Coordinates of C-alpha atoms in Angstrom, one line a residue:
I205 CA 76.9 43.4 14.7
E206 CA 74.4 40.9 16.0
I207 CA 73.8 41.2 19.7
K208 CA 72.4 38.4 21.8
M209 CA 71.2 39.0 25.3
A210 CA 71.5 36.6 28.2
A211 CA 68.6 36.3 30.6
K212 CA 70.5 37.0 33.8
E213 CA 71.6 40.0 35.9
D214 CA 75.2 41.1 36.4
R215 CA 77.1 44.1 37.5
Y216 CA 79.3 46.2 35.2
Y217 CA 81.0 49.5 35.2
Y218 CA 79.7 52.0 32.7
G219 CA 82.1 54.9 32.8
K220 CA 82.9 55.5 36.5
R221 CA 79.7 54.1 37.9
E222 CA 78.8 50.5 38.6
F223 CA 75.3 49.4 37.4
L224 CA 73.2 46.3 37.9
F225 CA 72.4 45.3 34.3
L226 CA 69.1 43.5 34.3
E227 CA 70.0 41.9 31.0
V228 CA 73.7 41.1 30.5
P229 CA 75.2 42.3 27.3
E230 CA 77.1 39.9 25.0
D231 CA 80.8 40.4 24.4
A232 CA 80.1 42.4 21.3
C233 CA 78.8 45.2 23.5
K234 CA 81.9 45.2 25.7
C235 CA 85.2 47.0 25.3
L236 CA 87.9 44.6 24.3
I237 CA 90.3 46.1 26.8
C238 CA 88.3 47.0 30.0
M239 CA 85.6 44.3 29.3
D240 CA 82.8 46.6 30.5
P241 CA 79.9 47.9 28.3
A242 CA 81.5 50.4 26.0
V243 CA 81.0 54.1 26.6
N244 CA 80.6 55.8 23.3
P245 CA 81.8 52.6 21.5
H246 CA 84.4 52.8 18.7
Q247 CA 84.7 50.1 16.1
S248 CA 88.0 49.4 14.5
K249 CA 88.3 49.7 10.7
C250 CA 90.7 46.8 10.5
C251 CA 88.8 44.0 12.2
G252 CA 85.6 45.5 13.7
C253 CA 86.6 45.1 17.4
I254 CA 84.9 47.3 19.9
L255 CA 86.7 49.7 22.3
C256 CA 85.3 52.3 24.6
E257 CA 86.1 56.0 24.1
K258 CA 88.6 56.0 27.0
C259 CA 90.5 52.9 25.9
V260 CA 90.6 53.9 22.2
R261 CA 92.7 56.9 23.1
K262 CA 95.4 54.7 24.6
V263 CA 96.1 52.4 21.6
E264 CA 98.2 52.8 18.5
T265 CA 98.0 49.1 17.5
C266 CA 94.8 47.1 17.2
P267 CA 94.4 45.0 20.4
K268 CA 92.8 42.2 18.4
C269 CA 94.5 41.9 15.0
R270 CA 97.6 43.8 16.0
K271 CA 97.5 46.0 13.0
E272 CA 99.4 49.2 13.4
N273 CA 98.2 52.8 12.8
F274 CA 94.9 51.9 14.5
C275 CA 91.9 53.6 13.1
S276 CA 88.3 53.6 14.4
F277 CA 84.9 55.3 14.1
M278 CA 82.1 56.0 16.5
D279 CA 79.5 53.2 16.3
Q280 CA 76.2 55.0 16.8
V281 CA 74.1 51.9 16.2
L282 CA 75.9 50.0 18.9
N283 CA 75.9 53.0 21.2
R284 CA 72.1 53.2 21.0
R285 CA 71.8 49.5 21.6
I286 CA 74.0 49.6 24.7
R287 CA 72.1 52.6 26.1
S288 CA 68.8 50.6 25.6
L289 CA 69.9 47.9 28.0
K290 CA 67.8 47.6 31.1
V291 CA 69.5 48.6 34.3
S292 CA 68.7 49.6 37.9
C293 CA 69.6 53.0 39.4
P294 CA 73.0 52.5 41.1
N295 CA 71.8 54.3 44.2
S296 CA 70.6 51.5 46.5
E297 CA 67.8 53.6 48.0
C298 CA 66.3 54.2 44.6
N299 CA 64.0 51.6 43.0
K300 CA 64.0 53.0 39.5
K301 CA 64.6 50.6 36.6
S302 CA 64.8 51.6 33.0
D303 CA 67.1 51.6 30.0
L304 CA 70.7 52.8 30.6
G305 CA 70.2 56.1 28.7
T306 CA 67.1 57.0 30.8
I307 CA 68.9 56.0 34.0
L308 CA 71.9 58.2 33.1
E309 CA 69.6 61.2 32.6
H310 CA 67.8 60.3 35.8
L311 CA 71.1 60.4 37.7
R312 CA 72.0 63.8 36.1
E313 CA 68.7 65.5 36.7
K314 CA 66.2 63.7 39.0
C315 CA 67.4 60.9 41.3
P316 CA 66.7 62.2 44.8
F317 CA 69.5 59.9 46.2
E318 CA 72.2 61.0 43.8
L319 CA 75.1 62.8 45.5
V320 CA 75.5 66.4 44.2
E321 CA 77.8 69.2 45.1
C322 CA 76.5 71.9 47.4
R323 CA 75.4 75.1 45.5
N324 CA 77.3 77.2 47.9
G325 CA 80.6 75.7 46.9
C326 CA 81.5 74.1 50.2
L327 CA 82.7 71.0 48.2
Q328 CA 80.5 68.7 50.3
K329 CA 78.3 66.2 48.4
V330 CA 74.8 65.5 49.7
E331 CA 71.8 63.6 48.3
R332 CA 69.9 65.7 45.8
D333 CA 66.7 65.9 47.8
K334 CA 68.7 67.1 50.9
E335 CA 70.9 69.6 49.1
A336 CA 68.5 72.5 49.5
A337 CA 68.1 72.0 53.2
H338 CA 71.9 71.6 53.6
A339 CA 72.6 74.8 51.6
E340 CA 70.1 76.8 53.6
R341 CA 70.6 75.5 57.1
E342 CA 73.8 73.4 57.4
C343 CA 76.4 74.6 54.9
S344 CA 79.4 76.4 56.4
H345 CA 79.5 78.6 53.3
R346 CA 75.8 79.7 53.5
V347 CA 75.3 83.4 53.8
I348 CA 73.8 84.6 57.1
Q349 CA 73.4 87.9 59.0
C350 CA 75.0 88.6 62.4
D351 CA 72.4 88.5 65.1
L352 CA 73.9 91.6 66.7
C353 CA 74.6 93.8 63.7
E354 CA 73.8 94.0 59.9
Q355 CA 77.0 92.3 58.8
R356 CA 76.4 89.5 56.3
G357 CA 78.8 86.8 55.2
P358 CA 79.5 83.1 55.1
Y359 CA 78.3 81.2 58.2
Q360 CA 81.8 80.1 59.1
F361 CA 83.2 83.7 58.9
I362 CA 80.2 85.3 60.8
T363 CA 80.3 82.7 63.6
S364 CA 84.1 82.8 64.1
T365 CA 86.1 85.7 62.8
H366 CA 83.3 88.3 62.8
L367 CA 82.1 87.5 66.3
G368 CA 85.6 88.2 67.5
E369 CA 85.4 91.6 65.9
C370 CA 81.7 92.6 66.1
M371 CA 81.4 96.0 67.7
E372 CA 77.9 95.2 69.0
R373 CA 78.9 92.0 70.9
T374 CA 79.0 92.2 74.7
V375 CA 82.4 91.5 76.1
S376 CA 83.8 91.3 79.6
C377 CA 86.1 94.0 80.8
P378 CA 89.7 92.8 80.2
E379 CA 90.7 94.1 83.6
A380 CA 88.0 91.8 85.3
C381 CA 86.1 94.6 86.9
G382 CA 82.9 92.6 86.5
N383 CA 81.3 94.9 83.9
E384 CA 80.2 93.7 80.5
V385 CA 80.0 96.3 77.7
R386 CA 79.5 96.3 73.9
R387 CA 82.9 96.2 72.2
R388 CA 82.4 99.6 70.6
E389 CA 82.0 101.1 74.2
L390 CA 85.1 99.3 75.6
S391 CA 87.5 102.2 75.0
A392 CA 85.2 104.6 76.9
H393 CA 84.8 102.1 79.7
M394 CA 88.6 101.7 80.1
I395 CA 88.8 105.5 80.9
V396 CA 86.6 105.0 84.0
C397 CA 87.3 101.3 84.9
P398 CA 88.2 101.0 88.6
E399 CA 90.6 98.1 87.9
V400 CA 92.8 99.9 85.4
V401 CA 96.2 100.8 87.0
I402 CA 96.9 104.5 86.7
S403 CA 99.7 106.8 87.9
C404 CA 99.2 109.3 90.7
P405 CA 98.2 112.7 89.2
Y406 CA 101.1 114.2 91.2
R407 CA 103.6 112.1 89.3
P408 CA 105.0 115.2 87.5
L409 CA 105.7 116.7 90.9
G410 CA 107.5 113.6 92.2
C411 CA 105.0 111.0 93.4
A412 CA 105.9 107.6 91.9
M413 CA 102.8 105.7 93.1
D414 CA 100.8 103.5 90.6
L415 CA 97.4 102.2 91.8
K416 CA 94.2 100.9 90.4
R417 CA 91.8 103.7 89.6
G418 CA 89.3 102.5 92.2
K419 CA 91.9 102.9 95.0
M420 CA 93.5 106.1 93.9
H421 CA 91.2 108.3 96.0
V422 CA 92.4 106.6 99.2
H423 CA 96.0 107.3 98.2
L424 CA 95.2 111.0 97.5
E425 CA 93.6 111.3 100.9
T426 CA 96.3 109.6 102.9
H427 CA 99.2 111.3 101.1
A428 CA 97.8 114.8 100.8
S429 CA 100.6 116.3 103.0
S430 CA 103.4 114.7 100.9
H431 CA 101.6 116.0 97.7
V432 CA 101.6 119.5 99.2
T433 CA 105.3 119.2 99.9
F434 CA 105.9 118.1 96.3
L435 CA 103.9 121.1 95.1
T436 CA 105.7 123.5 97.4
E437 CA 109.1 122.3 96.2
K438 CA 108.0 122.5 92.6
L439 CA 106.8 126.1 93.1
G440 CA 110.1 126.9 94.7
Q441 CA 111.9 125.5 91.8
Q442 CA 109.7 127.4 89.4
E443 CA 110.2 130.6 91.3
G444 CA 114.0 130.2 91.0
T445 CA 113.6 129.5 87.3
V446 CA 111.4 132.6 86.9
Q447 CA 114.0 134.8 88.6
E448 CA 116.8 133.3 86.4
L449 CA 114.7 134.0 83.3
M450 CA 114.1 137.6 84.5
R451 CA 117.8 138.1 85.0
K452 CA 118.6 136.8 81.5
V453 CA 115.9 139.1 80.1
E454 CA 117.4 142.1 81.9
Q455 CA 120.9 141.1 80.7
Q456 CA 119.5 140.8 77.1
E457 CA 117.9 144.3 77.4
Q458 CA 121.2 145.8 78.6
D459 CA 123.0 144.1 75.7
T460 CA 120.4 145.4 73.3
D461 CA 120.9 149.0 74.6
R462 CA 124.6 148.7 74.1
L463 CA 124.2 147.4 70.6
K464 CA 121.8 150.2 69.9
M465 CA 124.4 152.8 71.0
V466 CA 127.1 151.1 68.8
V467 CA 124.7 151.2 65.8
E468 CA 124.0 154.9 66.4
Q469 CA 127.7 155.7 66.6
L470 CA 128.4 153.8 63.4
V471 CA 125.6 155.7 61.6
S472 CA 127.1 159.0 62.9
D473 CA 130.6 158.0 61.7
N474 CA 129.3 157.0 58.3
K475 CA 127.6 160.4 58.0
K476 CA 130.8 162.3 58.8
L477 CA 132.8 160.2 56.4
A478 CA 130.3 161.0 53.7
E479 CA 130.5 164.7 54.4
D480 CA 134.4 164.6 54.4
A481 CA 134.3 162.8 51.1
I482 CA 132.1 165.5 49.5
L483 CA 134.5 168.3 50.9
A484 CA 137.5 166.4 49.5
K485 CA 135.9 166.2 46.1
V486 CA 135.2 170.0 46.1
Q487 CA 138.8 170.8 47.0
I488 CA 140.2 168.5 44.3
E489 CA 138.0 170.2 41.7
T490 CA 139.1 173.6 42.9
L491 CA 142.7 172.8 42.6
S492 CA 142.2 171.3 39.2
S493 CA 140.6 174.5 37.9
H494 CA 143.6 176.7 39.0
T495 CA 146.2 174.5 37.2

């Protein structure tokens, strides 16, 4: 295929990227279907028309001569010619100009303005020369260590979920007593916190008062007489209970003694029955010997 180059610039897509071609390819370099420079060009065996690799997969009939059972082959000569066309880097900030093949490699490996995916897998795309800084200082998936403990994990987890659980983080007392303690010490603080509502220690005796711990001592002082009354009544109830238990124990002892006497009588009766049985046996044997 003879290729003639026009002396003007124009923009074309090569694959998914738009390039400024510094020398515009003739139609012989373009895909007959998409009309852009052919990526991995295929030449038909029937009439020699050119299709790009993507378009050639869609046809069954030659788009030019309409011959069925379309067949083609990779045109390596044309491919090298197309990749030798002069283009500018598609990133506007980049001034590099070279042949298409070199620019494609430049985009894959070197262009500082090419958008690349973050190495941490956050799915954000940043310019190549800024990716390292993004990955180390901005990425929500970067691994950091908690400032309060040795826990390590993704930035987003450490600064949200972990901080809500970190045992070394200082938290305010949930009862608003004004104290701030480390989360791991919170349980111990709640045992002494003056704002926690507790029951009067004399509740088992009958006092139904619930007060904040810090005010309980006032209640104990001002209601000491009623607490003594509760205690006296409870002791009286317990004394009656003790006497009732002692009565039951005494009754059980008496019942035990009676049962013991019954058992002894039964043993005696069994012994006498055994002796009578032996005597009867002797008498029967004696009678049998005389007959």
